[in-house]
Amino acid sequence: MSEISDECWTRVKGRLRAEVGEAVYSSWFARMELESVEANTARISVPTLFLKSWIQNHYAERLLTCWQSERPAVTRIDLSVRTAAIRSAQPFAVAPPASVPHLEKVDHGHFRPEIKPVSPSSPAVMADTRGGSPLDPRLTFETFVVGRSNTLAHAASKQVATARRGDPVMFNPLYIHAGVGLGKTHLLQAVSQKINSLGERKALYLTAERFMYGFASALRSQTALAFKDALRGIDVLVVDDLQFLQGKNSQAEFSHTLNSLIDGGRQVVVAADRPPAELESLDERIRSRLAGGLVVEIGLLGEELRHEILSARVQTARAHHPAFDVPAQVLTYIARTVTHNGRDLEGALNRLLAHSKLTGQPITMELAERELRDLVRPVELKRVRIEEIQRIVARHYNVSRSDLLSSRRTANVVRPRQIAMYLAKTLTLRSLPEIGRRFGGRDHTTVLHAVRKIESLIGTDNSLAAEIEVLKSQLQE
Ligand code: ADP
Ligand code: MG
């Protein structure tokens, strides 16, 4: 860039800043760069497609006027997205800027980003990647029950699903994490189906496995570019179970796709079973990019939420099987006792439904208790402290706590010490080395030996087993 145009550019920006105000300027124009000024055209680049379309939609005239006040010869502004050029130097480069979404004038007089249709160079790969992973028509926002543990995840998903093309992207990526069965897939599929049903934008739902498979097969058939194009031809990419993404190539490709979509102002939604920082197998840069949007956790389904999910399910089931009548007491029983996992809730109801269909018998409490025994959540254990275990065990065997921690090896201390270690291992979440430390700095192999010893004794010595049960119940009172 010549000094002349540099100076001129500084003045153009100064004018613009004065006209729109500091806040607007720094939101939209701070990252503009002048690429060149040739004859009547000023070429300006911005880092994201979103910025480009926003400036084009809202400030095109203004920008031009500012230029003309400094340099009347300029009659045209050419806005481009910088990233495409830089990116193509990277190993997993996306296709050249030809397929970068361009702006097109549409009927109502606005500009909006237009995603070019993908050239169907490989129908098989297209079908795979464009079709994405299968969507379950039951997993929609309508059937998703909102409660305390998922309010934020639901609200953010809804927001993403109902945004209009060209709206500012609020959080990107949206990253939802939760343990198994807590509704991640349900929300992600709801987002995808909502977007596709509204018809304005195109969403692609992929499991991480599908992503890998699509990429691998694209590489094999030398249509990697087509695969990338397919990914680029969508507005919202939804990737489920990201914890399963493996392999250097897939990761590099994912990272690249993520960057290029986000920088292009397109939405990415991701779900995984843990927060981004804990996706150990992923590259640090991907993790931090994933953490850079909105990260929300879905908590355990509370009893109330479980109850509502169940009632909703019963209503749905009754549409097909009107005789399926689940007494309120049974619903409460299931909501109260079956695990937090949404899949077990579904499994519980399915069992009762099957029973009702096959036998025609009414659903009773007895039936539910019998049929669902294995789904009942174990009573949550009280947190037990190691000191407490040592105290109770020492008292029971009439030794002192310091005897337990000492190096004495007489039989009357060895066995109680082993029992205490065994209880520490089974009633707390402490690791073997930590338990060793708390027992007078012993090695973890000593602890392991004690745990195994007691386990085997419990199997053969009924009175010891009973004694240990008594100790356990004392500790858990
Ligand atoms: P994840 O993907 O987190 O393992 P899923 O989305 O597959 O969990 O949910 C497991 C089951 O629980 C599904 O049948 C799902 O519909 C149901 N479920 C979970 N949360 C909700 C909810 N808030 N409302 C309705 N159904 C839910
Ligand atoms: Mg899932």
Short mmCIF file of C-alpha atoms and ligand atoms in Angstrom, two decimals:
data_model
loop_
_atom_site.label_atom_id
_atom_site.label_comp_id
_atom_site.label_asym_id
_atom_site.label_seq_id
_atom_site.Cartn_x
_atom_site.Cartn_y
_atom_site.Cartn_z
CA MET A 1 0.00 0.00 0.00
CA SER A 2 1.43 3.35 -0.94
CA GLU A 3 1.84 5.99 1.71
CA ILE A 4 -0.60 8.25 -0.07
CA SER A 5 -3.45 5.77 0.08
CA ASP A 6 -2.52 4.81 3.62
CA GLU A 7 -2.96 8.37 4.70
CA CYS A 8 -6.12 8.70 2.71
CA TRP A 9 -7.46 5.50 4.29
CA THR A 10 -6.76 6.86 7.75
CA ARG A 11 -8.78 9.94 6.94
CA VAL A 12 -11.65 7.88 5.48
CA LYS A 13 -11.78 5.86 8.68
CA GLY A 14 -11.63 9.04 10.73
CA ARG A 15 -14.64 10.45 8.89
CA LEU A 16 -16.55 7.25 9.29
CA ARG A 17 -15.78 7.09 12.98
CA ALA A 18 -16.97 10.65 13.44
CA GLU A 19 -20.18 9.93 11.55
CA VAL A 20 -21.23 6.67 13.14
CA GLY A 21 -19.78 7.14 16.60
CA GLU A 22 -17.11 5.23 18.44
CA ALA A 23 -19.30 2.30 19.54
CA VAL A 24 -20.65 1.51 16.11
CA TYR A 25 -17.27 2.05 14.57
CA SER A 26 -15.49 -0.36 16.83
CA SER A 27 -18.22 -2.99 16.47
CA TRP A 28 -18.26 -3.05 12.72
CA PHE A 29 -15.31 -1.27 11.20
CA ALA A 30 -12.35 -1.74 13.48
CA ARG A 31 -11.15 -4.80 11.62
CA MET A 32 -11.46 -3.40 8.13
CA GLU A 33 -8.29 -3.33 6.10
CA LEU A 34 -7.57 -1.55 2.89
CA GLU A 35 -6.25 -3.97 0.29
CA SER A 36 -5.79 -1.56 -2.59
CA VAL A 37 -7.19 1.45 -4.38
CA GLU A 38 -7.24 1.16 -8.13
CA ALA A 39 -8.78 3.70 -10.47
CA ASN A 40 -12.34 3.99 -9.22
CA THR A 41 -12.39 1.04 -6.85
CA ALA A 42 -11.36 0.83 -3.21
CA ARG A 43 -10.82 -2.76 -2.15
CA ILE A 44 -11.47 -3.38 1.51
CA SER A 45 -11.36 -6.63 3.41
CA VAL A 46 -12.96 -7.76 6.66
CA PRO A 47 -12.30 -10.97 8.58
CA THR A 48 -15.75 -12.49 8.48
CA LEU A 49 -18.54 -12.99 6.04
CA PHE A 50 -20.90 -11.71 8.64
CA LEU A 51 -19.08 -8.38 8.94
CA LYS A 52 -18.99 -8.15 5.20
CA SER A 53 -22.71 -8.60 4.79
CA TRP A 54 -23.49 -6.34 7.70
CA ILE A 55 -21.41 -3.51 6.32
CA GLN A 56 -22.81 -4.12 2.87
CA ASN A 57 -26.38 -4.04 4.18
CA HIS A 58 -26.12 -1.13 6.53
CA TYR A 59 -23.15 1.04 5.72
CA ALA A 60 -22.29 0.63 2.06
CA GLU A 61 -23.46 4.14 1.12
CA ARG A 62 -21.81 5.75 4.12
CA LEU A 63 -18.53 4.09 3.43
CA LEU A 64 -18.61 5.22 -0.16
CA THR A 65 -19.49 8.79 0.77
CA CYS A 66 -16.58 8.91 3.18
CA TRP A 67 -14.31 7.74 0.44
CA GLN A 68 -15.66 10.23 -2.04
CA SER A 69 -15.08 13.11 0.32
CA GLU A 70 -11.42 12.14 0.40
CA ARG A 71 -11.04 10.87 -3.12
CA PRO A 72 -13.88 11.75 -5.48
CA ALA A 73 -12.60 9.35 -8.14
CA VAL A 74 -13.68 6.38 -6.05
CA THR A 75 -17.10 5.26 -7.17
CA ARG A 76 -17.03 1.66 -6.05
CA ILE A 77 -16.21 -0.21 -2.89
CA ASP A 78 -15.24 -3.81 -3.18
CA LEU A 79 -15.67 -5.66 0.10
CA SER A 80 -14.11 -9.07 0.54
CA VAL A 81 -13.55 -11.63 3.26
CA ARG A 82 -9.89 -11.86 4.13
CA THR A 83 -9.81 -15.33 5.59
CA ALA A 84 -10.32 -17.26 2.39
CA ALA A 85 -7.03 -16.17 0.91
CA ILE A 86 -5.03 -16.78 4.06
CA ARG A 87 -6.66 -20.11 4.66
CA SER A 88 -5.86 -21.54 1.27
CA ALA A 89 -2.23 -21.65 2.32
CA GLN A 90 -3.02 -24.17 5.04
CA PRO A 91 -2.78 -27.93 4.61
CA PHE A 92 -6.51 -28.62 4.68
CA ALA A 93 -7.44 -25.64 2.66
CA VAL A 94 -11.02 -25.18 1.66
CA ALA A 95 -11.86 -24.53 -1.94
CA PRO A 96 -10.69 -21.23 -3.44
CA PRO A 97 -12.73 -18.08 -2.88
CA ALA A 98 -15.00 -18.98 -5.81
CA SER A 99 -17.22 -20.82 -3.38
CA VAL A 100 -17.05 -18.24 -0.64
CA PRO A 101 -20.62 -17.15 -0.24
CA HIS A 102 -21.14 -13.95 -2.15
CA LEU A 103 -23.60 -11.18 -1.72
CA GLU A 104 -26.46 -10.95 -4.08
CA LYS A 105 -29.25 -8.50 -4.37
CA VAL A 106 -32.57 -10.11 -3.62
CA ASP A 107 -36.10 -8.99 -4.36
CA HIS A 108 -36.79 -6.87 -1.29
CA GLY A 109 -33.84 -4.69 -2.02
CA HIS A 110 -31.46 -6.01 0.61
CA PHE A 111 -28.22 -7.76 0.19
CA ARG A 112 -27.84 -11.04 1.86
CA PRO A 113 -25.26 -13.75 1.78
CA GLU A 114 -26.08 -16.30 -0.85
CA ILE A 115 -24.59 -19.73 -0.50
CA LYS A 116 -23.71 -21.15 -3.87
CA PRO A 117 -25.18 -24.52 -4.64
CA VAL A 118 -22.65 -27.29 -4.46
CA SER A 119 -21.61 -28.88 -7.71
CA PRO A 120 -22.64 -32.50 -7.47
CA SER A 121 -19.31 -33.94 -8.50
CA SER A 122 -19.73 -37.10 -6.47
CA PRO A 123 -23.33 -38.06 -5.85
CA ALA A 124 -22.48 -40.75 -3.31
CA VAL A 125 -20.45 -38.48 -1.10
CA MET A 126 -23.02 -35.75 -1.49
CA ALA A 127 -25.81 -37.98 -0.38
CA ASP A 128 -23.77 -38.91 2.66
CA THR A 129 -22.55 -35.57 3.70
CA ARG A 130 -25.39 -33.36 2.67
CA GLY A 131 -27.91 -35.76 4.06
CA GLY A 132 -25.98 -35.87 7.30
CA SER A 133 -26.85 -38.32 10.02
CA PRO A 134 -30.47 -39.42 10.28
CA LEU A 135 -32.86 -37.18 12.17
CA ASP A 136 -35.51 -38.57 14.47
CA PRO A 137 -38.77 -36.70 13.82
CA ARG A 138 -39.73 -37.07 17.48
CA LEU A 139 -36.78 -35.05 18.69
CA THR A 140 -38.13 -31.54 18.30
CA PHE A 141 -38.52 -28.44 20.44
CA GLU A 142 -42.18 -29.31 20.85
CA THR A 143 -41.34 -32.54 22.64
CA PHE A 144 -38.46 -31.11 24.66
CA VAL A 145 -39.43 -30.39 28.25
CA VAL A 146 -37.74 -27.36 29.76
CA GLY A 147 -36.68 -27.37 33.38
CA ARG A 148 -34.11 -25.84 35.65
CA SER A 149 -31.26 -28.04 34.45
CA ASN A 150 -31.64 -27.27 30.77
CA THR A 151 -33.15 -23.77 30.57
CA LEU A 152 -30.05 -22.11 29.22
CA ALA A 153 -29.17 -24.87 26.76
CA HIS A 154 -32.74 -24.80 25.50
CA ALA A 155 -32.88 -21.02 25.19
CA ALA A 156 -29.58 -20.85 23.34
CA SER A 157 -30.61 -23.66 20.99
CA LYS A 158 -33.91 -21.97 20.29
CA GLN A 159 -32.16 -18.73 19.56
CA VAL A 160 -29.79 -20.42 17.13
CA ALA A 161 -32.65 -22.28 15.47
CA THR A 162 -34.81 -19.25 14.88
CA ALA A 163 -32.18 -16.69 13.90
CA ARG A 164 -32.64 -15.27 10.44
CA ARG A 165 -29.99 -15.30 7.81
CA GLY A 166 -27.96 -12.12 8.22
CA ASP A 167 -28.85 -11.69 11.90
CA PRO A 168 -25.83 -11.11 14.07
CA VAL A 169 -24.48 -14.44 15.25
CA MET A 170 -24.88 -14.29 19.01
CA PHE A 171 -22.65 -17.11 20.11
CA ASN A 172 -20.51 -19.23 17.93
CA PRO A 173 -20.00 -22.04 18.42
CA LEU A 174 -22.79 -23.02 20.75
CA TYR A 175 -21.29 -25.84 22.76
CA ILE A 176 -23.58 -28.03 24.85
CA HIS A 177 -22.21 -30.62 27.21
CA ALA A 178 -23.79 -33.11 29.57
CA GLY A 179 -23.62 -36.68 30.68
CA VAL A 180 -25.37 -39.42 28.78
CA GLY A 181 -29.13 -39.30 28.30
CA LEU A 182 -29.63 -35.70 29.36
CA GLY A 183 -30.99 -34.38 26.08
CA LYS A 184 -28.01 -33.22 24.00
CA THR A 185 -28.98 -35.15 20.90
CA HIS A 186 -32.60 -34.17 21.40
CA LEU A 187 -31.70 -30.46 21.39
CA LEU A 188 -29.28 -30.71 18.49
CA GLN A 189 -31.77 -32.56 16.35
CA ALA A 190 -34.46 -30.09 17.32
CA VAL A 191 -32.23 -27.24 16.15
CA SER A 192 -31.52 -28.97 12.84
CA GLN A 193 -35.13 -29.83 12.14
CA LYS A 194 -36.38 -26.40 13.09
CA ILE A 195 -33.93 -24.66 10.80
CA ASN A 196 -34.66 -26.95 7.90
CA SER A 197 -38.40 -26.63 8.39
CA LEU A 198 -38.23 -22.84 8.36
CA GLY A 199 -36.58 -23.21 4.98
CA GLU A 200 -34.56 -20.03 4.97
CA ARG A 201 -31.31 -21.61 6.07
CA LYS A 202 -29.82 -25.02 5.71
CA ALA A 203 -28.61 -27.06 8.65
CA LEU A 204 -26.50 -30.17 8.52
CA TYR A 205 -26.56 -32.57 11.45
CA LEU A 206 -23.59 -34.91 11.73
CA THR A 207 -22.31 -37.15 14.44
CA ALA A 208 -18.56 -36.86 14.89
CA GLU A 209 -18.33 -40.36 13.50
CA ARG A 210 -20.21 -39.36 10.43
CA PHE A 211 -17.96 -36.41 10.04
CA MET A 212 -14.93 -38.69 10.17
CA TYR A 213 -16.51 -41.21 7.87
CA GLY A 214 -17.54 -38.57 5.37
CA PHE A 215 -14.11 -37.13 5.39
CA ALA A 216 -12.30 -40.44 5.16
CA SER A 217 -14.42 -41.66 2.30
CA ALA A 218 -14.08 -38.35 0.54
CA LEU A 219 -10.32 -38.67 0.78
CA ARG A 220 -10.41 -42.22 -0.48
CA SER A 221 -12.45 -41.33 -3.48
CA GLN A 222 -10.40 -38.18 -4.04
CA THR A 223 -13.37 -35.96 -3.61
CA ALA A 224 -12.19 -34.24 -0.49
CA LEU A 225 -12.91 -30.96 -2.17
CA ALA A 226 -16.46 -31.96 -2.88
CA PHE A 227 -16.88 -32.91 0.74
CA LYS A 228 -15.56 -29.58 1.83
CA ASP A 229 -17.84 -27.84 -0.62
CA ALA A 230 -20.76 -29.75 0.79
CA LEU A 231 -19.88 -28.57 4.25
CA ARG A 232 -19.53 -25.06 3.01
CA GLY A 233 -22.91 -25.07 1.35
CA ILE A 234 -24.74 -24.96 4.65
CA ASP A 235 -25.60 -22.22 7.10
CA VAL A 236 -25.53 -24.17 10.32
CA LEU A 237 -23.31 -27.13 11.08
CA VAL A 238 -24.44 -29.31 13.95
CA VAL A 239 -21.96 -31.86 15.28
CA ASP A 240 -23.01 -34.36 17.91
CA ASP A 241 -20.82 -36.41 20.26
CA LEU A 242 -17.66 -34.53 19.48
CA GLN A 243 -15.79 -36.58 22.08
CA PHE A 244 -15.62 -39.32 19.45
CA LEU A 245 -13.72 -37.25 16.94
CA GLN A 246 -10.44 -39.04 16.42
CA GLY A 247 -7.55 -39.11 14.06
CA LYS A 248 -5.19 -36.37 13.00
CA ASN A 249 -6.74 -35.80 9.60
CA SER A 250 -10.30 -35.63 10.85
CA GLN A 251 -9.27 -33.29 13.59
CA ALA A 252 -7.38 -31.04 11.26
CA GLU A 253 -10.35 -31.05 8.93
CA PHE A 254 -12.78 -30.37 11.73
CA SER A 255 -10.64 -27.56 13.01
CA HIS A 256 -10.47 -26.08 9.60
CA THR A 257 -14.17 -26.41 8.97
CA LEU A 258 -14.91 -24.87 12.34
CA ASN A 259 -12.69 -21.88 11.64
CA SER A 260 -13.93 -21.31 8.17
CA LEU A 261 -17.60 -21.54 9.12
CA ILE A 262 -17.25 -19.31 12.15
CA ASP A 263 -15.16 -16.77 10.33
CA GLY A 264 -17.70 -16.89 7.55
CA GLY A 265 -20.39 -15.84 10.00
CA ARG A 266 -22.08 -19.21 9.93
CA GLN A 267 -23.33 -20.97 12.99
CA VAL A 268 -21.77 -24.07 14.51
CA VAL A 269 -23.47 -26.10 17.24
CA VAL A 270 -21.59 -28.83 19.05
CA ALA A 271 -22.45 -31.35 21.74
CA ALA A 272 -20.11 -33.50 23.76
CA ASP A 273 -20.10 -35.39 27.01
CA ARG A 274 -17.59 -33.03 28.61
CA PRO A 275 -16.51 -29.37 28.47
CA PRO A 276 -14.10 -28.30 25.72
CA ALA A 277 -11.06 -28.18 27.99
CA GLU A 278 -11.52 -31.85 28.77
CA LEU A 279 -11.54 -33.10 25.21
CA GLU A 280 -8.02 -34.39 25.73
CA SER A 281 -7.62 -35.93 22.32
CA LEU A 282 -8.30 -32.64 20.57
CA ASP A 283 -5.72 -30.10 19.67
CA GLU A 284 -5.39 -27.17 22.07
CA ARG A 285 -6.36 -24.68 19.38
CA ILE A 286 -9.61 -26.47 18.58
CA ARG A 287 -10.43 -26.67 22.24
CA SER A 288 -9.97 -23.00 22.76
CA ARG A 289 -11.95 -22.14 19.67
CA LEU A 290 -14.74 -24.37 20.95
CA ALA A 291 -14.62 -22.64 24.29
CA GLY A 292 -14.77 -19.24 22.63
CA GLY A 293 -18.50 -19.21 21.94
CA LEU A 294 -21.16 -20.09 24.44
CA VAL A 295 -20.52 -23.20 26.53
CA VAL A 296 -23.56 -24.50 28.39
CA GLU A 297 -24.03 -27.53 30.49
CA ILE A 298 -27.23 -29.50 30.86
CA GLY A 299 -27.52 -30.62 34.46
CA LEU A 300 -29.07 -33.79 35.80
CA LEU A 301 -32.79 -34.08 35.19
CA GLY A 302 -34.45 -33.19 38.47
CA GLU A 303 -37.41 -35.14 39.75
CA GLU A 304 -39.89 -32.55 38.56
CA LEU A 305 -38.45 -32.56 35.07
CA ARG A 306 -38.40 -36.33 34.98
CA HIS A 307 -42.04 -36.29 35.97
CA GLU A 308 -42.94 -33.91 33.18
CA ILE A 309 -40.99 -35.86 30.60
CA LEU A 310 -42.79 -39.01 31.67
CA SER A 311 -46.24 -37.42 31.56
CA ALA A 312 -45.55 -36.07 28.10
CA ARG A 313 -44.39 -39.50 26.96
CA VAL A 314 -47.48 -41.18 28.35
CA GLN A 315 -49.67 -38.71 26.46
CA THR A 316 -47.85 -39.48 23.23
CA ALA A 317 -48.06 -43.22 23.79
CA ARG A 318 -51.78 -43.00 24.51
CA ALA A 319 -52.38 -41.54 21.08
CA HIS A 320 -51.46 -44.96 19.67
CA HIS A 321 -52.48 -47.13 22.55
CA PRO A 322 -55.41 -45.53 24.39
CA ALA A 323 -55.57 -48.33 26.97
CA PHE A 324 -52.19 -47.30 28.32
CA ASP A 325 -53.13 -45.73 31.61
CA VAL A 326 -50.35 -45.00 34.06
CA PRO A 327 -51.65 -44.06 37.52
CA ALA A 328 -50.21 -40.87 38.98
CA GLN A 329 -48.67 -42.86 41.79
CA VAL A 330 -46.70 -44.97 39.33
CA LEU A 331 -45.48 -41.92 37.47
CA THR A 332 -44.27 -40.41 40.70
CA TYR A 333 -42.60 -43.67 41.60
CA ILE A 334 -40.70 -43.77 38.31
CA ALA A 335 -39.78 -40.09 38.44
CA ARG A 336 -38.51 -40.52 41.97
CA THR A 337 -36.57 -43.74 41.63
CA VAL A 338 -35.37 -44.21 38.07
CA THR A 339 -31.95 -42.74 37.28
CA HIS A 340 -31.34 -39.23 35.98
CA ASN A 341 -30.73 -40.58 32.52
CA GLY A 342 -33.48 -39.72 30.03
CA ARG A 343 -32.95 -42.98 28.22
CA ASP A 344 -33.77 -45.02 31.31
CA LEU A 345 -36.96 -43.03 31.75
CA GLU A 346 -37.90 -43.87 28.22
CA GLY A 347 -36.89 -47.49 28.77
CA ALA A 348 -39.02 -47.67 31.90
CA LEU A 349 -42.12 -46.42 30.13
CA ASN A 350 -41.50 -48.66 27.14
CA ARG A 351 -41.44 -51.67 29.38
CA LEU A 352 -44.72 -50.74 30.96
CA LEU A 353 -46.17 -49.97 27.57
CA ALA A 354 -45.06 -53.34 26.22
CA HIS A 355 -46.59 -55.02 29.23
CA SER A 356 -49.85 -53.19 28.77
CA LYS A 357 -49.99 -54.03 25.07
CA LEU A 358 -49.09 -57.67 25.46
CA THR A 359 -51.16 -58.58 28.49
CA GLY A 360 -53.86 -55.96 28.48
CA GLN A 361 -53.46 -55.73 32.25
CA PRO A 362 -53.68 -52.38 34.00
CA ILE A 363 -50.45 -50.80 35.19
CA THR A 364 -50.21 -51.03 38.95
CA MET A 365 -47.61 -50.08 41.51
CA GLU A 366 -46.72 -53.75 42.05
CA LEU A 367 -46.20 -54.28 38.36
CA ALA A 368 -44.04 -51.17 38.08
CA GLU A 369 -41.91 -52.14 41.05
CA ARG A 370 -41.38 -55.60 39.67
CA GLU A 371 -40.71 -54.57 36.07
CA LEU A 372 -38.44 -51.66 36.80
CA ARG A 373 -36.37 -53.07 39.61
CA ASP A 374 -33.11 -52.91 37.68
CA LEU A 375 -33.61 -49.30 36.63
CA VAL A 376 -34.01 -48.04 40.15
CA ARG A 377 -31.22 -45.71 41.11
CA PRO A 378 -29.10 -46.85 44.03
CA VAL A 379 -29.62 -44.71 47.08
CA GLU A 380 -27.08 -41.95 46.96
CA LEU A 381 -24.24 -42.60 49.37
CA LYS A 382 -23.47 -40.09 52.01
CA ARG A 383 -20.01 -38.65 51.64
CA VAL A 384 -17.77 -40.41 54.12
CA ARG A 385 -14.46 -39.01 55.30
CA ILE A 386 -11.39 -41.17 55.75
CA GLU A 387 -10.81 -39.85 59.29
CA GLU A 388 -14.32 -40.95 60.15
CA ILE A 389 -13.65 -44.44 58.82
CA GLN A 390 -10.47 -44.68 60.86
CA ARG A 391 -12.23 -43.47 63.98
CA ILE A 392 -15.17 -45.88 63.69
CA VAL A 393 -13.01 -48.87 62.79
CA ALA A 394 -10.54 -48.18 65.61
CA ARG A 395 -13.36 -47.91 68.13
CA HIS A 396 -14.99 -51.09 66.87
CA TYR A 397 -11.78 -53.13 67.20
CA ASN A 398 -10.66 -51.40 70.32
CA VAL A 399 -7.40 -50.05 68.97
CA SER A 400 -6.36 -46.44 68.65
CA ARG A 401 -6.44 -44.43 65.47
CA SER A 402 -2.69 -43.94 65.66
CA ASP A 403 -2.30 -47.71 65.78
CA LEU A 404 -4.02 -47.88 62.42
CA LEU A 405 -1.65 -45.31 60.98
CA SER A 406 1.46 -46.78 62.60
CA SER A 407 3.77 -49.36 61.13
CA ARG A 408 2.90 -51.98 63.76
CA ARG A 409 2.25 -55.36 62.22
CA THR A 410 0.61 -57.29 65.01
CA ALA A 411 -2.47 -59.20 63.96
CA ASN A 412 -4.80 -57.15 66.15
CA VAL A 413 -3.93 -53.98 64.18
CA VAL A 414 -3.24 -55.43 60.74
CA ARG A 415 -6.77 -56.69 60.12
CA PRO A 416 -8.59 -53.52 61.34
CA ARG A 417 -6.18 -51.45 59.25
CA GLN A 418 -6.99 -53.50 56.16
CA ILE A 419 -10.69 -53.19 56.85
CA ALA A 420 -10.36 -49.43 57.20
CA MET A 421 -8.48 -49.21 53.91
CA TYR A 422 -11.09 -51.37 52.24
CA LEU A 423 -13.86 -49.11 53.51
CA ALA A 424 -11.95 -46.03 52.39
CA LYS A 425 -11.74 -47.47 48.91
CA THR A 426 -15.39 -48.51 48.69
CA LEU A 427 -17.06 -45.59 50.46
CA THR A 428 -15.03 -42.67 49.16
CA LEU A 429 -13.79 -41.59 45.76
CA ARG A 430 -10.19 -41.34 46.98
CA SER A 431 -7.50 -42.98 44.87
CA LEU A 432 -5.29 -45.79 46.17
CA PRO A 433 -2.20 -43.55 46.49
CA GLU A 434 -4.20 -40.97 48.38
CA ILE A 435 -5.61 -43.58 50.74
CA GLY A 436 -2.06 -44.85 51.26
CA ARG A 437 -0.94 -41.37 52.23
CA ARG A 438 -3.75 -41.01 54.70
CA PHE A 439 -2.78 -44.28 56.35
CA GLY A 440 0.62 -43.19 57.58
CA GLY A 441 2.23 -42.73 54.17
CA ARG A 442 1.82 -46.26 52.86
CA ASP A 443 2.36 -47.31 49.29
CA HIS A 444 -0.68 -47.72 47.00
CA THR A 445 0.20 -51.39 46.48
CA THR A 446 -0.27 -51.95 50.20
CA VAL A 447 -3.74 -50.43 49.94
CA LEU A 448 -4.54 -52.55 46.92
CA HIS A 449 -3.39 -55.65 48.74
CA ALA A 450 -5.61 -54.78 51.72
CA VAL A 451 -8.65 -54.16 49.51
CA ARG A 452 -8.20 -57.48 47.71
CA LYS A 453 -7.60 -59.32 50.94
CA ILE A 454 -10.80 -58.06 52.53
CA GLU A 455 -12.80 -58.63 49.37
CA SER A 456 -11.77 -62.25 49.33
CA LEU A 457 -12.43 -62.68 53.03
CA ILE A 458 -15.91 -61.22 52.68
CA GLY A 459 -16.64 -63.99 50.18
CA THR A 460 -15.70 -66.75 52.61
CA ASP A 461 -16.13 -65.38 56.11
CA ASN A 462 -19.77 -64.58 56.85
CA SER A 463 -19.18 -63.08 60.22
CA LEU A 464 -16.55 -60.70 58.85
CA ALA A 465 -18.93 -59.77 56.03
CA ALA A 466 -21.62 -58.99 58.59
CA GLU A 467 -19.20 -56.95 60.68
CA ILE A 468 -18.25 -54.89 57.68
CA GLU A 469 -21.90 -54.29 56.84
CA VAL A 470 -22.41 -52.98 60.37
CA LEU A 471 -19.42 -50.66 60.00
CA LYS A 472 -20.71 -49.43 56.65
CA SER A 473 -24.11 -48.64 58.02
CA GLN A 474 -22.63 -46.82 60.99
CA LEU A 475 -20.55 -44.73 58.62
CA GLN A 476 -23.52 -43.90 56.45
CA GLU A 477 -25.95 -42.96 59.16
P1 ADP B 1 -27.86 -37.43 25.08
O1 ADP B 1 -27.67 -37.14 23.64
O2 ADP B 1 -27.53 -36.25 25.97
O3 ADP B 1 -27.19 -38.66 25.55
P2 ADP B 1 -30.62 -37.75 24.34
O4 ADP B 1 -30.88 -36.43 23.71
O5 ADP B 1 -30.43 -38.90 23.44
O6 ADP B 1 -29.41 -37.65 25.36
O7 ADP B 1 -31.79 -38.02 25.39
C1 ADP B 1 -32.10 -39.32 25.89
C2 ADP B 1 -33.58 -39.49 25.92
O8 ADP B 1 -34.14 -38.65 26.90
C3 ADP B 1 -34.24 -39.15 24.62
O9 ADP B 1 -35.31 -40.02 24.40
C4 ADP B 1 -34.73 -37.74 24.84
O10 ADP B 1 -35.85 -37.46 24.04
C5 ADP B 1 -35.08 -37.77 26.31
N1 ADP B 1 -34.92 -36.45 26.91
C6 ADP B 1 -33.82 -35.94 27.50
N2 ADP B 1 -34.05 -34.69 27.95
C7 ADP B 1 -35.33 -34.41 27.62
C8 ADP B 1 -36.19 -33.29 27.83
N3 ADP B 1 -35.74 -32.18 28.46
N4 ADP B 1 -37.45 -33.36 27.36
C9 ADP B 1 -37.90 -34.45 26.74
N5 ADP B 1 -37.16 -35.55 26.52
C10 ADP B 1 -35.90 -35.54 26.96
MG MG B 2 -26.52 -38.15 22.23
#
